[in-house]
Amino acid sequence: MSKTVFLINGPNLNLLGKRQPEIYGADTLEDVTARCEALAQAAGLGVVAMQSNHEGEIVEFIHNARHTAEAIVINPGAYSHTSVAILDALQAYDGLVFEVHISNIHKREAFRHHSYISSRADGVLAGFGVEGYELALRRAISLLA
Ligand code: CA2
């Protein structure tokens, strides 16, 4: 059975490509997901993608990963800066975790500089635009090979 990577996007990321292209770029979340699926498929892996604007749904999706996915690539959006619940869910997960931020959160407002998720992440990418998702996925692929 092929290995699976969960691709999780948090609040407002469903608006990718539709608003604020100067910060988040012109690609839609569907574009990003399709590229990640193609990259994973070429490496013999599966991707299960979800986006939610609700913290509890993200927590439950991470619970599902415990018996289903070998790695998680997650952009928790604004929950990065607030959510102990998502951190706790990731700490109860044994696989690889990569945190992605499209923008460089360290170059933005001070409240974005801290992420609760980073203390659990095996790697963190910020400021690589939407390419960050594929870079994180490439790292997962090489570690899972
Ligand atoms: O840079 C990132 O990827 C962020 O995780 C994006 C979050 C922000 O709260 C974090 O500080 C950094 C916001 C996501 C909002 O996404 C939108 C995309 C297009 C248009 C409007 C919002």
mmCIF file of C-alpha atoms and ligand atoms in Angstrom:
data_model
loop_
_atom_site.group_PDB
_atom_site.id
_atom_site.type_symbol
_atom_site.label_atom_id
_atom_site.label_comp_id
_atom_site.label_asym_id
_atom_site.label_seq_id
_atom_site.Cartn_x
_atom_site.Cartn_y
_atom_site.Cartn_z
ATOM 1 C CA MET A 1 0.000 0.000 0.000
ATOM 2 C CA SER A 2 1.344 3.445 -0.904
ATOM 3 C CA LYS A 3 2.225 5.987 1.753
ATOM 4 C CA THR A 4 0.005 9.008 2.268
ATOM 5 C CA VAL A 5 0.679 12.667 3.017
ATOM 6 C CA PHE A 6 -2.053 14.862 4.453
ATOM 7 C CA LEU A 7 -2.054 18.418 3.070
ATOM 8 C CA ILE A 8 -3.903 20.680 5.501
ATOM 9 C CA ASN A 9 -4.772 24.335 4.984
ATOM 10 C CA GLY A 10 -6.321 26.498 7.658
ATOM 11 C CA PRO A 11 -8.642 29.491 7.693
ATOM 12 C CA ASN A 12 -9.051 31.796 4.703
ATOM 13 C CA LEU A 13 -6.649 29.841 2.512
ATOM 14 C CA ASN A 14 -9.649 28.892 0.357
ATOM 15 C CA LEU A 15 -9.304 32.500 -0.875
ATOM 16 C CA LEU A 16 -5.865 31.882 -2.391
ATOM 17 C CA GLY A 17 -5.593 33.403 -5.841
ATOM 18 C CA LYS A 18 -8.828 35.338 -5.326
ATOM 19 C CA ARG A 19 -7.735 38.138 -2.928
ATOM 20 C CA GLN A 20 -4.457 39.803 -1.852
ATOM 21 C CA PRO A 21 -2.266 38.367 -4.660
ATOM 22 C CA GLU A 22 0.484 40.818 -3.624
ATOM 23 C CA ILE A 23 0.930 38.770 -0.432
ATOM 24 C CA TYR A 24 -0.239 35.268 -1.317
ATOM 25 C CA GLY A 25 0.251 35.062 -5.099
ATOM 26 C CA ALA A 26 -2.068 34.312 -8.000
ATOM 27 C CA ASP A 27 -2.382 30.538 -7.730
ATOM 28 C CA THR A 28 -5.567 29.107 -6.277
ATOM 29 C CA LEU A 29 -5.634 26.422 -3.603
ATOM 30 C CA GLU A 30 -6.874 24.029 -6.297
ATOM 31 C CA ASP A 31 -3.756 24.828 -8.400
ATOM 32 C CA VAL A 32 -1.479 24.189 -5.414
ATOM 33 C CA THR A 33 -3.257 20.977 -4.478
ATOM 34 C CA ALA A 34 -3.124 19.659 -8.054
ATOM 35 C CA ARG A 35 0.646 20.272 -8.219
ATOM 36 C CA CYS A 36 1.189 18.530 -4.888
ATOM 37 C CA GLU A 37 -0.937 15.569 -6.009
ATOM 38 C CA ALA A 38 1.082 15.262 -9.237
ATOM 39 C CA LEU A 39 4.388 15.487 -7.353
ATOM 40 C CA ALA A 40 3.316 12.853 -4.836
ATOM 41 C CA GLN A 41 1.912 10.564 -7.508
ATOM 42 C CA ALA A 42 5.204 10.669 -9.422
ATOM 43 C CA ALA A 43 6.931 9.537 -6.231
ATOM 44 C CA GLY A 44 4.394 6.763 -5.614
ATOM 45 C CA LEU A 45 2.699 8.551 -2.705
ATOM 46 C CA GLY A 46 -0.879 9.637 -2.183
ATOM 47 C CA VAL A 47 -2.073 13.061 -1.036
ATOM 48 C CA VAL A 48 -5.247 13.729 0.922
ATOM 49 C CA ALA A 49 -5.965 17.452 0.942
ATOM 50 C CA MET A 50 -8.316 19.408 3.184
ATOM 51 C CA GLN A 51 -8.966 23.076 3.948
ATOM 52 C CA SER A 52 -11.070 24.274 6.831
ATOM 53 C CA ASN A 53 -11.964 27.547 8.454
ATOM 54 C CA HIS A 54 -12.770 25.692 11.711
ATOM 55 C CA GLU A 55 -10.173 24.799 14.328
ATOM 56 C CA GLY A 56 -11.999 21.665 15.558
ATOM 57 C CA GLU A 57 -12.262 20.239 12.042
ATOM 58 C CA ILE A 58 -8.514 20.625 11.605
ATOM 59 C CA VAL A 59 -7.922 18.924 14.981
ATOM 60 C CA GLU A 60 -10.144 15.991 13.936
ATOM 61 C CA PHE A 61 -8.447 15.702 10.560
ATOM 62 C CA ILE A 62 -5.079 15.465 12.323
ATOM 63 C CA HIS A 63 -6.534 12.720 14.569
ATOM 64 C CA ASN A 64 -7.451 10.797 11.392
ATOM 65 C CA ALA A 65 -3.855 11.106 10.207
ATOM 66 C CA ARG A 66 -2.672 9.043 13.190
ATOM 67 C CA HIS A 67 -3.543 5.757 11.455
ATOM 68 C CA THR A 68 -3.635 6.947 7.866
ATOM 69 C CA ALA A 69 -0.783 9.282 6.958
ATOM 70 C CA GLU A 70 2.995 9.072 7.189
ATOM 71 C CA ALA A 71 3.435 12.851 6.943
ATOM 72 C CA ILE A 72 1.484 16.079 7.307
ATOM 73 C CA VAL A 73 2.178 19.275 5.388
ATOM 74 C CA ILE A 74 0.212 22.015 7.122
ATOM 75 C CA ASN A 75 -0.361 25.712 6.679
ATOM 76 C CA PRO A 76 -2.414 26.446 9.788
ATOM 77 C CA GLY A 77 -3.018 30.044 8.668
ATOM 78 C CA ALA A 78 -3.829 32.385 11.548
ATOM 79 C CA TYR A 79 -4.262 29.385 13.887
ATOM 80 C CA SER A 80 -0.446 29.100 13.804
ATOM 81 C CA HIS A 81 -0.329 32.056 16.145
ATOM 82 C CA THR A 82 -3.164 31.042 18.480
ATOM 83 C CA SER A 83 -3.908 27.332 18.507
ATOM 84 C CA VAL A 84 -2.665 25.161 21.341
ATOM 85 C CA ALA A 85 -5.388 22.678 20.244
ATOM 86 C CA ILE A 86 -3.751 22.127 16.840
ATOM 87 C CA LEU A 87 -0.333 21.858 18.510
ATOM 88 C CA ASP A 88 -1.719 19.228 20.925
ATOM 89 C CA ALA A 89 -3.227 17.242 18.044
ATOM 90 C CA LEU A 90 0.097 17.299 16.183
ATOM 91 C CA GLN A 91 1.940 16.230 19.335
ATOM 92 C CA ALA A 92 -0.332 13.174 19.492
ATOM 93 C CA TYR A 93 0.695 12.317 15.908
ATOM 94 C CA ASP A 94 3.846 10.260 15.339
ATOM 95 C CA GLY A 95 4.604 11.009 11.671
ATOM 96 C CA LEU A 96 6.498 13.794 9.950
ATOM 97 C CA VAL A 97 5.149 17.347 10.195
ATOM 98 C CA PHE A 98 6.115 20.219 7.906
ATOM 99 C CA GLU A 99 4.763 23.711 8.531
ATOM 100 C CA VAL A 100 4.369 25.997 5.536
ATOM 101 C CA HIS A 101 3.683 29.722 5.386
ATOM 102 C CA ILE A 102 3.320 31.340 1.995
ATOM 103 C CA SER A 103 4.499 34.706 3.281
ATOM 104 C CA ASN A 104 7.540 35.318 5.439
ATOM 105 C CA ILE A 105 5.769 35.653 8.789
ATOM 106 C CA HIS A 106 8.977 37.066 10.328
ATOM 107 C CA LYS A 107 8.872 40.039 7.966
ATOM 108 C CA ARG A 108 5.281 40.865 8.917
ATOM 109 C CA GLU A 109 3.505 42.090 12.072
ATOM 110 C CA ALA A 110 5.016 40.997 15.389
ATOM 111 C CA PHE A 111 1.944 38.897 16.260
ATOM 112 C CA ARG A 112 2.748 36.620 13.299
ATOM 113 C CA HIS A 113 6.340 35.961 14.403
ATOM 114 C CA HIS A 114 5.459 33.194 16.844
ATOM 115 C CA SER A 115 3.882 29.924 15.721
ATOM 116 C CA TYR A 116 2.724 27.328 18.264
ATOM 117 C CA ILE A 117 3.053 24.705 15.523
ATOM 118 C CA SER A 118 6.790 25.218 14.916
ATOM 119 C CA SER A 119 7.787 23.500 18.172
ATOM 120 C CA ARG A 120 6.334 20.242 16.773
ATOM 121 C CA ALA A 121 7.352 20.674 13.132
ATOM 122 C CA ASP A 122 10.209 18.684 11.595
ATOM 123 C CA GLY A 123 10.692 21.584 9.188
ATOM 124 C CA VAL A 124 9.292 25.075 8.679
ATOM 125 C CA LEU A 125 9.093 27.027 5.424
ATOM 126 C CA ALA A 126 8.064 30.670 5.310
ATOM 127 C CA GLY A 127 8.284 33.164 2.479
ATOM 128 C CA PHE A 128 8.709 30.763 -0.433
ATOM 129 C CA GLY A 129 5.265 31.584 -1.795
ATOM 130 C CA VAL A 130 3.071 28.645 -2.695
ATOM 131 C CA GLU A 131 6.221 26.804 -3.830
ATOM 132 C CA GLY A 132 6.728 26.158 -0.120
ATOM 133 C CA TYR A 133 4.080 23.428 -0.250
ATOM 134 C CA GLU A 134 5.959 21.529 -2.948
ATOM 135 C CA LEU A 135 9.303 22.055 -1.201
ATOM 136 C CA ALA A 136 7.864 20.628 2.009
ATOM 137 C CA LEU A 137 6.346 17.725 0.108
ATOM 138 C CA ARG A 138 9.689 17.014 -1.607
ATOM 139 C CA ARG A 139 11.312 16.798 1.824
ATOM 140 C CA ALA A 140 8.602 14.412 3.034
ATOM 141 C CA ILE A 141 9.060 12.284 -0.085
ATOM 142 C CA SER A 142 12.821 12.021 0.424
ATOM 143 C CA LEU A 143 12.459 11.145 4.109
ATOM 144 C CA LEU A 144 9.773 8.534 3.405
ATOM 145 C CA ALA A 145 11.659 6.901 0.519
HETATM 146 O O1 CA2 B 1 1.759 33.173 5.095
HETATM 147 C C1 CA2 B 1 0.939 32.305 5.366
HETATM 148 O O2 CA2 B 1 0.793 31.283 4.716
HETATM 149 C C2 CA2 B 1 -0.006 32.505 6.568
HETATM 150 O O3 CA2 B 1 -0.135 31.253 7.230
HETATM 151 C C3 CA2 B 1 -1.321 32.946 5.985
HETATM 152 C C4 CA2 B 1 -2.356 33.329 7.037
HETATM 153 C C5 CA2 B 1 -1.770 34.306 8.056
HETATM 154 O O4 CA2 B 1 -2.700 34.538 9.092
HETATM 155 C C6 CA2 B 1 -0.472 33.786 8.653
HETATM 156 O O5 CA2 B 1 0.028 34.765 9.541
HETATM 157 C C7 CA2 B 1 0.543 33.518 7.569
HETATM 158 C C8 CA2 B 1 -3.563 33.980 6.394
HETATM 159 C C9 CA2 B 1 -4.181 33.171 5.299
HETATM 160 C C10 CA2 B 1 -5.104 34.051 4.540
HETATM 161 O O6 CA2 B 1 -5.129 33.585 3.213
HETATM 162 C C11 CA2 B 1 -5.627 34.407 2.265
HETATM 163 C C12 CA2 B 1 -5.323 34.086 0.980
HETATM 164 C C13 CA2 B 1 -5.770 34.886 -0.034
HETATM 165 C C14 CA2 B 1 -6.550 35.994 0.250
HETATM 166 C C15 CA2 B 1 -6.852 36.305 1.543
HETATM 167 C C16 CA2 B 1 -6.398 35.506 2.558
#
